Coordinates of C-alpha atoms in Angstrom, one line a residue:
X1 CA -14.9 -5.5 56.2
X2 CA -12.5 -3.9 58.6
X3 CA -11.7 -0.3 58.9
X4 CA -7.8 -0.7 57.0
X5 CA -10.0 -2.7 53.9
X6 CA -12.6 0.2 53.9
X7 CA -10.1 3.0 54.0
X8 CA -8.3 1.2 50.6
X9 CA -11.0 0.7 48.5
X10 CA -12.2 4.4 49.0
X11 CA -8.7 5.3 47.9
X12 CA -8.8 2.9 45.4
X13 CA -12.2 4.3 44.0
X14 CA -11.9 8.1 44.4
X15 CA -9.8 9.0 41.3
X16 CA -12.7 7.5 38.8
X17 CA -15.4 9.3 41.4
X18 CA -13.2 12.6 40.8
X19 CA -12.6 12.2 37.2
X20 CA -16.7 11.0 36.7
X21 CA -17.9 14.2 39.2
X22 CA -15.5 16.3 36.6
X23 CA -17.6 15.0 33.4
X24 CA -21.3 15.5 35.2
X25 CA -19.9 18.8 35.9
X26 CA -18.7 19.9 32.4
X27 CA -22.2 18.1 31.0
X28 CA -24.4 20.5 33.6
X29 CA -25.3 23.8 32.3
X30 CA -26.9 26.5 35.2
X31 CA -29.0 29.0 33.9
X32 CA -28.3 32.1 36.0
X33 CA -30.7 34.6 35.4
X34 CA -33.0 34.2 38.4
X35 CA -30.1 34.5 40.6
X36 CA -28.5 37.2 42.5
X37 CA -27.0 37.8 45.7
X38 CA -29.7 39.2 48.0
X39 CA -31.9 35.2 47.1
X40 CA -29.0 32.9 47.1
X41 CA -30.1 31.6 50.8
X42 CA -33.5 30.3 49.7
X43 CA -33.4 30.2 46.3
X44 CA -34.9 26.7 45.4
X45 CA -32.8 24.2 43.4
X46 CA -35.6 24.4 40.4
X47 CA -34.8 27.8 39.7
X48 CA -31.0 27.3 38.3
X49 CA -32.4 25.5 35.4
X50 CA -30.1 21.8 35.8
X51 CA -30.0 20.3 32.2
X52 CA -28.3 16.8 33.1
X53 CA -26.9 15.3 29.8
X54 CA -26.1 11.4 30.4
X55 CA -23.1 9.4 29.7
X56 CA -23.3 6.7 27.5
X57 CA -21.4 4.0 29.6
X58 CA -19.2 2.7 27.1
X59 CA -17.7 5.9 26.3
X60 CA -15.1 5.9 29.2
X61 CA -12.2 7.0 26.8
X62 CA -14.0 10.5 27.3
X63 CA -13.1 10.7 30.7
X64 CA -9.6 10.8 29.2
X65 CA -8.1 14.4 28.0
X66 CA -8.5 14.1 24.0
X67 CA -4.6 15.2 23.6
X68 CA -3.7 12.0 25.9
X69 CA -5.0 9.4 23.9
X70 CA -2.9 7.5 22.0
X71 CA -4.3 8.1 17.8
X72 CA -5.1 5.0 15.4
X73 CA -6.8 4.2 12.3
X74 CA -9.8 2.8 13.6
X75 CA -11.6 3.1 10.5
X76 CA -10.7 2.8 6.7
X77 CA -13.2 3.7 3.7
X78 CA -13.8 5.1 0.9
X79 CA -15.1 8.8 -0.4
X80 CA -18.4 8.7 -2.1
X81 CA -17.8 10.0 -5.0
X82 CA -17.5 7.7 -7.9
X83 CA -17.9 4.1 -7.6
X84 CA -19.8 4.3 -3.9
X85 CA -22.0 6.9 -4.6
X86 CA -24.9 7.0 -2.9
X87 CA -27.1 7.3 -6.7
X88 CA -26.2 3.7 -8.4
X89 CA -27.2 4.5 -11.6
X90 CA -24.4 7.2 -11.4
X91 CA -21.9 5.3 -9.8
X92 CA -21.8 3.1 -12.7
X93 CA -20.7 5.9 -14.9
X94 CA -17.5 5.9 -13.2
X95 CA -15.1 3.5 -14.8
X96 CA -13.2 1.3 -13.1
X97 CA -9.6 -0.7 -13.5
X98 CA -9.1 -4.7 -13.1
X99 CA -6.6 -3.4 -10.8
X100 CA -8.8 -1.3 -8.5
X101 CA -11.6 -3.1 -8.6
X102 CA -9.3 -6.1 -6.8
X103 CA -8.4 -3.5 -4.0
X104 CA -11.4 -1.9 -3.6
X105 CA -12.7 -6.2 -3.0
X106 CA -10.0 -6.3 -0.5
X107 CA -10.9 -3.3 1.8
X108 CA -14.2 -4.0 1.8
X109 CA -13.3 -7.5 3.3
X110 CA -11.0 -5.8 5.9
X111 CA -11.5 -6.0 9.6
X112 CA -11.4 -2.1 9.9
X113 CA -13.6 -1.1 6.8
X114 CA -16.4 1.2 8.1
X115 CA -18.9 1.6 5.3
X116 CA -20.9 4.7 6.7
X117 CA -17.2 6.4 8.1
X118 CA -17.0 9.2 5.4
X119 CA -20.8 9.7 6.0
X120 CA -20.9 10.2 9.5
X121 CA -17.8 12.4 9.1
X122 CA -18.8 14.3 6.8
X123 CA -22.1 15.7 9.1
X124 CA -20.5 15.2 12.3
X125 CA -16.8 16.2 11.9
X126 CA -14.5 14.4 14.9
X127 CA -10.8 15.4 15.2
X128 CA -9.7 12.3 17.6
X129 CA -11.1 10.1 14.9
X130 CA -8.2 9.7 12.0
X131 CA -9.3 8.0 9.2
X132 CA -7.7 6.4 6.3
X133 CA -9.9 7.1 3.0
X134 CA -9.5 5.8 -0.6
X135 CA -10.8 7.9 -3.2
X136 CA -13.5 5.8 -5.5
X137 CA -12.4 7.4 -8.7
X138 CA -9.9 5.9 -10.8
X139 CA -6.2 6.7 -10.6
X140 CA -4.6 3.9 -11.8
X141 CA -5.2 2.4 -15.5
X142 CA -3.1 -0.5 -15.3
X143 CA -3.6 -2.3 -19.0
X144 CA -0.7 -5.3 -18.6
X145 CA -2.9 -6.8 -14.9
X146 CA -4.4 -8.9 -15.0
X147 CA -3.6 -9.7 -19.2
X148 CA -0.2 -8.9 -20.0
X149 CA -0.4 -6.9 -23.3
X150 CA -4.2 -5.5 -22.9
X151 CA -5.7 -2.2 -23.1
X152 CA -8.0 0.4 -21.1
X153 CA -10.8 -1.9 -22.6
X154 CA -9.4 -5.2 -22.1
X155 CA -8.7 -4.1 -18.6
X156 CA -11.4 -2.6 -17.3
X157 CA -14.4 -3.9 -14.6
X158 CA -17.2 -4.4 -16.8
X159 CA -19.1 -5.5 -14.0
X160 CA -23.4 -4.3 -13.7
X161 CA -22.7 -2.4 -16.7
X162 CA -19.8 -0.4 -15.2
X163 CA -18.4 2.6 -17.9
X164 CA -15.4 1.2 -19.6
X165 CA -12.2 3.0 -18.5
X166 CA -11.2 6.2 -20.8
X167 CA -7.4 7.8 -21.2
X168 CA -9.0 11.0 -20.4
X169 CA -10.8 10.0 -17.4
X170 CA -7.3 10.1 -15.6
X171 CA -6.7 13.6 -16.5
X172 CA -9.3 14.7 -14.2
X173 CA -8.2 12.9 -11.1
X174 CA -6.4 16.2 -9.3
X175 CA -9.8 17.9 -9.1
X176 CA -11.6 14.6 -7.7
X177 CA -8.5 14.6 -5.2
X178 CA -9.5 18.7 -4.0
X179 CA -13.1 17.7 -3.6
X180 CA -12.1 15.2 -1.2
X181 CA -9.3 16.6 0.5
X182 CA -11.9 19.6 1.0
X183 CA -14.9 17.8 2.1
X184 CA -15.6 17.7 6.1
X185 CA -14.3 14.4 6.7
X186 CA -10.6 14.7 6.0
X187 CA -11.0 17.6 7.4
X188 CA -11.8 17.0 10.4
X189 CA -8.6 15.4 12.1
X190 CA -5.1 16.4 11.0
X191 CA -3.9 12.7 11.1
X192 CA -6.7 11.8 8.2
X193 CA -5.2 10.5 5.0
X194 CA -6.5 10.4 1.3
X195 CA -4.5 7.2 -0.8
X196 CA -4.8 6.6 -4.3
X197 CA -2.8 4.1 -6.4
X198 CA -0.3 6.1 -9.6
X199 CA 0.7 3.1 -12.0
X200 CA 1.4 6.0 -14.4
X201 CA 4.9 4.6 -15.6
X202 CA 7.8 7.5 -15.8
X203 CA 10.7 6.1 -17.8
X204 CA 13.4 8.5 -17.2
X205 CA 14.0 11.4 -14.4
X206 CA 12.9 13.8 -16.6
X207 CA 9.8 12.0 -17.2
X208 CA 6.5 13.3 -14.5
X209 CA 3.4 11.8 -14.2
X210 CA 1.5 12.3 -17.3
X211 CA -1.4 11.5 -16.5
X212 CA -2.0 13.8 -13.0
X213 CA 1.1 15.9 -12.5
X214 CA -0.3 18.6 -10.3
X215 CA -1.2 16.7 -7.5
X216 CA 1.0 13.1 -8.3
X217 CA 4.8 15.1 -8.3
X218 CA 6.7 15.5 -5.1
X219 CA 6.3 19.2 -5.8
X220 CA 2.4 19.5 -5.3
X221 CA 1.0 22.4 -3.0
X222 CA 1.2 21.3 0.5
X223 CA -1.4 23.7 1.6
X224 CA -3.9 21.9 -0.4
X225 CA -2.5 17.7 -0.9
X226 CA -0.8 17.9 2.3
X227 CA -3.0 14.6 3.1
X228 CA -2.4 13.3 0.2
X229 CA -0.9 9.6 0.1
X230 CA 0.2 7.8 -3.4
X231 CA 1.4 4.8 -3.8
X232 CA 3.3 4.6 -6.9
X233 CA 4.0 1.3 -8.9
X234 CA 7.1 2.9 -11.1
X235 CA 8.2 6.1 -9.7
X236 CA 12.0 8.3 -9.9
X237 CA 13.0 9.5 -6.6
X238 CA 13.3 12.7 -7.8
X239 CA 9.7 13.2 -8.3
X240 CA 8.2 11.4 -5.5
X241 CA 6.7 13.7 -2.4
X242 CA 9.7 12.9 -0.3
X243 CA 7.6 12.3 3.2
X244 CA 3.4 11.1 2.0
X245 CA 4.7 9.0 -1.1
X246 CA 6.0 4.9 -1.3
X247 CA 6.4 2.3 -3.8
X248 CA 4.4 -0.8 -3.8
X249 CA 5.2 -3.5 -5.9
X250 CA 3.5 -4.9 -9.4
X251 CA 0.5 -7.6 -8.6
X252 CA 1.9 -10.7 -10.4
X253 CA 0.8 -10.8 -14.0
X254 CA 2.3 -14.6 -14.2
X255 CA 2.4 -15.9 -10.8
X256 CA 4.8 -19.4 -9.8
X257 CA 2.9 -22.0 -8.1
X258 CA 5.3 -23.8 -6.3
X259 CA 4.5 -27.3 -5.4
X260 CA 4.8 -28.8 -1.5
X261 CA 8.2 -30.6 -2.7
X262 CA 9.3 -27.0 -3.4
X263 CA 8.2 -25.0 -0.6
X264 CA 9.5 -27.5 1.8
X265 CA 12.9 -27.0 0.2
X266 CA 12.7 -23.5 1.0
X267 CA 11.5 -24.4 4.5
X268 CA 14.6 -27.0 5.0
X269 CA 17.1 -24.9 3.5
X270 CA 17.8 -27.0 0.7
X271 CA 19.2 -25.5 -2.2
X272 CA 20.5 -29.2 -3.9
X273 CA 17.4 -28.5 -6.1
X274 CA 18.1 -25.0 -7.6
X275 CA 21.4 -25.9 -9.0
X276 CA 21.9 -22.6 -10.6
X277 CA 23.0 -19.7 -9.1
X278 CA 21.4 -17.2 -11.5
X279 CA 19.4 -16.5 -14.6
X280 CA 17.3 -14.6 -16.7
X281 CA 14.8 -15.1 -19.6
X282 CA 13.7 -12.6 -21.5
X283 CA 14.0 -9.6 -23.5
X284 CA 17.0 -6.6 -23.4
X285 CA 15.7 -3.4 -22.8
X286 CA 16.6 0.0 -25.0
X287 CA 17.4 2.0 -21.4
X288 CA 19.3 -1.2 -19.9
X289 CA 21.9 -2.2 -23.1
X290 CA 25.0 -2.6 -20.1
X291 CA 22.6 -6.0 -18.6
X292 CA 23.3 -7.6 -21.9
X293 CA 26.9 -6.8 -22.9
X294 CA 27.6 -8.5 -20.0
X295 CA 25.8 -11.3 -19.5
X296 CA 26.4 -12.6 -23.0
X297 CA 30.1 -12.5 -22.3
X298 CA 29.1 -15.4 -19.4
X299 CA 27.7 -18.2 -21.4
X300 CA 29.2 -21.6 -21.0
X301 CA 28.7 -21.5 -17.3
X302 CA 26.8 -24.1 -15.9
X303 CA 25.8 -22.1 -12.5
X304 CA 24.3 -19.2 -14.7
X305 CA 21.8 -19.6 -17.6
X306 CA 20.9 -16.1 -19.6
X307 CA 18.3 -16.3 -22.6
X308 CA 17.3 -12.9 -24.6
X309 CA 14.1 -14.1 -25.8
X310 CA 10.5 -13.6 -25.2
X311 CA 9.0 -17.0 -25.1
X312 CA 7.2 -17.4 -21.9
X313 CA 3.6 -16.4 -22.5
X314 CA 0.6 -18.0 -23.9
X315 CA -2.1 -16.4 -26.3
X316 CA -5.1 -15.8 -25.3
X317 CA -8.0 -15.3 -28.4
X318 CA -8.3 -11.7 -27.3
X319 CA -6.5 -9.1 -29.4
X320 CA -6.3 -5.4 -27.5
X321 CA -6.6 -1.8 -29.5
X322 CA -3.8 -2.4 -31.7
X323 CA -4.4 -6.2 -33.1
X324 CA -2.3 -7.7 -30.6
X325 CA -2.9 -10.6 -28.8
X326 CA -3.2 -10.7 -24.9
X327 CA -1.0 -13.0 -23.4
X328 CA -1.9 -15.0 -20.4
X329 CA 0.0 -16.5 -17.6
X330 CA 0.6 -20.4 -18.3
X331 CA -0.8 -22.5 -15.5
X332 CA -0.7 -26.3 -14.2
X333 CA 1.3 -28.6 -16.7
X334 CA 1.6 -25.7 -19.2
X335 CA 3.8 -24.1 -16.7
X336 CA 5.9 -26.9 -16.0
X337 CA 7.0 -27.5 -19.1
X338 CA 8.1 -23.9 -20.2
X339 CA 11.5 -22.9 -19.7
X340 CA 10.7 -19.8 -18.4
X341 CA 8.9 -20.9 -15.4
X342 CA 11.2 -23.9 -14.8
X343 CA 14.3 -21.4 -15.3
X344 CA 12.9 -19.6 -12.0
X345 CA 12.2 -22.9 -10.2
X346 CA 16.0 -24.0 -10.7
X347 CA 17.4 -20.9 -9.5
X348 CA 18.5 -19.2 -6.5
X349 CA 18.6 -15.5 -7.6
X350 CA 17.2 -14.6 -10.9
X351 CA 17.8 -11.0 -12.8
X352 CA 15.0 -8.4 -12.3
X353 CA 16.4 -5.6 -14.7
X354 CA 14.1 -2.0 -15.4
X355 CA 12.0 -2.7 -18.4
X356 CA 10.4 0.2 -20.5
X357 CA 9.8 1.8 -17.2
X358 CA 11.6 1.7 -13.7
X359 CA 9.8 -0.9 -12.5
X360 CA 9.2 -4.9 -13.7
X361 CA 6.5 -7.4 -13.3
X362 CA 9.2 -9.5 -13.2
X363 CA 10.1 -8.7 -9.6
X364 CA 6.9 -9.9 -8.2
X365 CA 7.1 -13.7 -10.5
X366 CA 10.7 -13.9 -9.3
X367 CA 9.4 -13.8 -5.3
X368 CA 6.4 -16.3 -6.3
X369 CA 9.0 -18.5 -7.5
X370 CA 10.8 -18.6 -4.3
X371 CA 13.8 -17.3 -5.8
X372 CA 15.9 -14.1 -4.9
X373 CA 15.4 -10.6 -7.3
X374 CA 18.5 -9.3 -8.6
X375 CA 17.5 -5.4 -9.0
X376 CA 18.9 -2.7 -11.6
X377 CA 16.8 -0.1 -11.4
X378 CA 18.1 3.2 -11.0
X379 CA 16.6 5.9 -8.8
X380 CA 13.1 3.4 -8.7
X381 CA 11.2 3.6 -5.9
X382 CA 11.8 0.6 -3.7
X383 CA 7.7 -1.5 -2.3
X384 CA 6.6 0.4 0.6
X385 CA 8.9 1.6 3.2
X386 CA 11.6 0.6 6.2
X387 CA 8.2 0.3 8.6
X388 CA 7.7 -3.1 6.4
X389 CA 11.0 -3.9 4.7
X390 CA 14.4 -2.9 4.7
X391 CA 15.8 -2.9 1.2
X392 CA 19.7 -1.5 2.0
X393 CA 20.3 -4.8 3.9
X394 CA 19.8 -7.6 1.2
X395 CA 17.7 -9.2 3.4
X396 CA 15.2 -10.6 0.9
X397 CA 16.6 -8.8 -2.1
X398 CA 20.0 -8.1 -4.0
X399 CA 20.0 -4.5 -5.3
X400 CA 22.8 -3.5 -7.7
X401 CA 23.1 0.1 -9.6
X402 CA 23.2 -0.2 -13.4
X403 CA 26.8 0.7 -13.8
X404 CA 27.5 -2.4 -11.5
X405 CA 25.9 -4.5 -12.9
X406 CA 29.7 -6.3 -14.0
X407 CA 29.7 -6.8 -10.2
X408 CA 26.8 -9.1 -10.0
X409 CA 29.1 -12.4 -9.8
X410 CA 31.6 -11.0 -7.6
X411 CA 28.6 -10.0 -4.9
X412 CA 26.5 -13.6 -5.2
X413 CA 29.4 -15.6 -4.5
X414 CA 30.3 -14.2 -1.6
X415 CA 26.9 -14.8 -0.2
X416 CA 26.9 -18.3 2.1
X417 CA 24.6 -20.5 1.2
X418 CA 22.9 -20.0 5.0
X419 CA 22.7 -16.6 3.9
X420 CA 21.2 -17.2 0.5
X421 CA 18.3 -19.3 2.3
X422 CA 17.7 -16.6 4.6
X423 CA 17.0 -14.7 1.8
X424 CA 14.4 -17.0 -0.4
X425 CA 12.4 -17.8 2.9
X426 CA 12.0 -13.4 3.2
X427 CA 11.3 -13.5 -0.3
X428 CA 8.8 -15.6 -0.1
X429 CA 7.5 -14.4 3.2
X430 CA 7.3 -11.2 1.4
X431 CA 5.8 -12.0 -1.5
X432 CA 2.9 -14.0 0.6
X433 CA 2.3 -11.1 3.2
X434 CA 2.4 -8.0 0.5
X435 CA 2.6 -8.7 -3.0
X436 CA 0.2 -11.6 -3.8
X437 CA -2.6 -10.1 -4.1
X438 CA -4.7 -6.9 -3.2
X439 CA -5.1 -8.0 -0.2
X440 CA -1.1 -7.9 0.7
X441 CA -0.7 -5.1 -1.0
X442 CA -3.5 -3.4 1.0
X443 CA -1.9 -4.8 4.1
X444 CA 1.5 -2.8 3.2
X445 CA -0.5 0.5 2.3
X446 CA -2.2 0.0 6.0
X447 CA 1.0 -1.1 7.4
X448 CA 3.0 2.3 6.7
X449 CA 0.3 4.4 7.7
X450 CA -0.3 2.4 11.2
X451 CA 3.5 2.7 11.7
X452 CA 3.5 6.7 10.4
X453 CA 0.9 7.2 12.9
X454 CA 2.5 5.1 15.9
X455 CA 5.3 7.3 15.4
X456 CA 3.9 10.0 15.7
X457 CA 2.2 9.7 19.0
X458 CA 5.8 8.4 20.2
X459 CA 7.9 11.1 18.9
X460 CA 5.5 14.1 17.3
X461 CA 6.8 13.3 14.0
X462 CA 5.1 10.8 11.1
X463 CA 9.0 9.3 9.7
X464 CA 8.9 6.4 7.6
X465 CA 10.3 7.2 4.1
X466 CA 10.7 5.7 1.1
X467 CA 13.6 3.7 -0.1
X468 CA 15.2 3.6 -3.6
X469 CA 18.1 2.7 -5.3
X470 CA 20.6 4.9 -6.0
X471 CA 22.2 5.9 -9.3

C-alpha cells in the first residue's frame, strides 16, 4: 500500500477510533485512593483499580449522543393489567368487547409488537425508548359490532371463560388509565403513549362521555393524562383533547363484497355501471329531520333514488336484553338480491347522514361498496388525522354541514366524472388500508403516532390534529 493510501485510511478510521476511545473511557472507572503526588512515578498500573466494562458490539447507536438520535416507536404493547396479566386465572376476570378483542388479535400479529416491552420497562426504565402501550382493560363497549342491535352480553369475548362485559365495568376505566400512566414504563420517556378506544356515543355538544369523563374530555388534567391518546368512534369537537385525541371510523357492521366485475370498474374508471348519482336507504333520524324534507321533495328523478325505510338486515335467532332480535349482515346471494346492498352497488355517492349519535356505520358500508360518502355530521370528529387523510379536500369524501344539506345536488354535479373516479378509487383505497378491519384501523392509530413523532424530531413539536366538520 503506498504511503498517500495509508495516510487515507488512517484519516478515514480515526473518527470511530476517537469516538470508541471516548466510550472505553466513560466505561473505565479509576479508583484513586492509593494515589498521591509524591508515588505517581512508580505507582504500578494494578494499583488504580481498572474496571473495564465491554461493549456489546451491536450497540453502536451508543456511540451516538442520546439527544442526536432520531426517536421511533420501536415497540408497541400492551400494560399488564387486565387481560395480559401475568396470573391467567385473573386475567379472565376482566371482561372483554367483540371489538377489542379484534384489535388486541391485530397488535399482537404486528411486526412491532414486543410482548415483554412493558416488563422490561417497567424494571429497567429507558428514556430513548418511546413506546406505544394499549391499556388491556376495557374502554370501549361497542354492542351494534359485530351484531347490529346486540348488547354488553351479546357482544362480549366469551372466549376460555372470559367475564362477560358489565356497564359498570367502564366506570372504572380513569383509575386503570392513572395506574398505568404512573407505572415506570410510560414513565420513562416523554414520547411514550397510553391509547385506548372511547365508542361512548355523545349525541349533542352538550353531551360528555358518560361513561369515563374525567380522563375521556378534552378538559382532563394534563399534569396527570398528558400521555394519554383516545381514539374516539363518535366524538363533538368541542369535547375532544384538541392535540392527543382523533376519530377513527366504525368497523363495518354490514360490509359490501364487491365482485371482480366491480372492482375493475372502479379500477378502469367506469361509472356506465352506477347509473345513479346518489341515494340513500334507510331510516330519518330525530336530530337530522332537514335530510328528509328535502330529499322527499326529489323523487321522480331517475339519477337519485331516496327510501325511508329499514329493510336491509337479516334476523339472526338471538334476541339481546330487551327481546329484540340481532340483525346480521346479509352475505353471498342474500346480499345481491336486497335493495339495500344493490342501491350502494348502483351508486356513485350515497348519503351518510348522523344517526342517534354523530357518527354512522353507514360511512364505513358506503366505502366497502366502492361508492362515495356524502357526510352531515355536525361538529363530528372526522377518522384519524391530516398525517393519513385530508378530509377538507373532498378527496375521497363529500362533507356537507346540516343546514346545507339543500346544496347537495348543486355540489355533485359540478364534480367531473374524472373527478368522481378519483374519489371511489380513495374511497376504496381507504376503506381497504384503515377501516376494514382491526388491522387497518390499528394501522391508522400507528400511522398518526409515527407521523406525531417524526414531527417532532423535525420541528420539536408533535402537530397532527384532528379534523371535523364544522357547524
Amino acid at each position: 500500500m503506498s504511503i498517500i493510501k495509508r495516510i487515507r485510511h488512517y484519516l478515514l478510521v480515526l473518527p470511530v477510533l476517537v469516538l470508541v476511545a471516548k466510550q472505553l473511557n466513560s466505561h473505565v472507572r479509576i479508583n484513586y485512593t492509593n494515589f498521591s503526588p509524591s508515588n505517581s512515578r512508580n505507582i504500578s498500573s494494578n494499583e488504580f483499580n481498572l474496571q473495564r466494562v465491554p461493549i456489546p458490539l451491536s450497540n453502536f447507536s451508543s456511540l451516538v449522543p442520546s439527544d442526536q438520535r432520531e426517536l421511533k416507536y420501536r415497540d408497541i404493547t400492551f400494560t399488564r393489567m387486565g387481560w395480559f396479566h401475568p396470573n391467567r386465572e385473573k386475567s379472565l376476570t376482566f371482561a372483554r368487547s367483540q371489538t377489542l378483542k379484534h384489535l388486541s388479535d391485530a397488535i399482537l400479529h404486528h411486526e412491532r409488537y414486543n410482548e415483554s416491552a412493558w416488563d422490561d420497562l417497567e424494571q429497567s426504565p429507558d428514556d430513548s425508548r418511546p413506546i406505544v402501550a394499549f391499556l388491556d382493560v376495557e374502554t370501549c363497549g361497542e354492542i351494534n359490532w359485530p351484531y347490529f342491535g346486540g348488547d354488553f352480553n351479546i357482544s362480549s369475548d366469551k372466549s376460555n371463560g372470559r367475564a362477560p362485559l358489565r356497564f359498570q365495568s367502564l366506570l372504572k376505566v380513569c383509575g386503570a388509565v392513572r395506574k398505568a400512566l404512573d407505572s415506570p414504563a410510560m414513565k420513562a420517556s416523554p414520547h411514550s403513549r397510553l391509547v385506548i378506544l372511547n365508542c361512548a356515543y355523545p349525541g349533542s355538544h352538550k353531551d360528555k362521555d358518560e361513561w369515563f369523563p374525567e380522563c375521556a374530555n378534552g378538559d382532563r388534567d394534563p399534569d396527570i393524562f398528558g400521555k394519554l391518546v383516545i381514539a374516539h368512534l363518535s366524538k363533538h369537537q368541542e369535547t375532544i383533547h384538541p392535540t392527543n385525541d382523533f376519530g377513527i371510523a366504525p368497523l363495518p357492521a354490514r360490509p359490501v363484497s364487491l365482485n371482480a366485475t366491480e372492482l375493475k370498474a372502479i379500477e378502469d374508471c367506469s361509472l356506465e355501471s352506477r347509473p345513479l348519482l346518489f341515494s340513500f336507504q334507510g331510516r330519518a333520524r330525530v336530530y337530522f329531520p332537514e335530510f328528509k324534507e328535502y330529499f322527499k321533495n326529489l323523487k321522480g328523478r331517475d339519477d337519485i333514488h331516496v327510501v325511508f325505510s329499514n329493510k336491509h338486515y337479516e334476523e339472526s335467532n338471538r334476541t339481546n336484553s330487551m327481546g329484540r332480535k340481532v340483525l346480521n349482515p346479509l352475505r353471498g346471494k342474500s346480499q345481491e338480491q336486497n335493495s339495500f346492498y344493490k342501491l350502494m352497488r348502483q351508486s356513485r355517492f350515497v348519503g351518510t347522514p348522523r344517526g342517534d349519535k354523530l357518527f354512522s356505520y353507514r360511512f364505513s358500508e358506503v366505502l366497502s361498496a366502492g361508492a362515495i360518502p356524502v357526510v352531515y355530521a355536525d361538529n363530528y370528529v372526522l377518522p384519524y388525522t391530516r398525517d393519513v387523510v385530508h378530509w377538507d379536500d373532498n378527496s375521497l369524501a363529500i362533507i356537507i354541514p346540516q343546514k346545507k344539506v339543500n346544496q347537495t345536488l348543486d355540489i355533485l354535479k359540478n364534480l367531473t366524472d374524472r373527478q368522481i373516479c378519483t374519489m371511489q378509487q380513495n374511497a376504496l383505497k381507504f376503506y381497504n388500508n384503515y377501516v376494514k378491519d382491526s388491522a387497518g384501523r390499528l394501522r391508522g392509530i400507528i400511522k398518526v403516532l409515527d407521523c406525531r413523532l417524526k414531527r417532532f424530531n423535525e420541528t420539536g413539536t408533535y402537530g397532527g390534529v384532528f379534523s371535523a366538520i364544522s357547524g
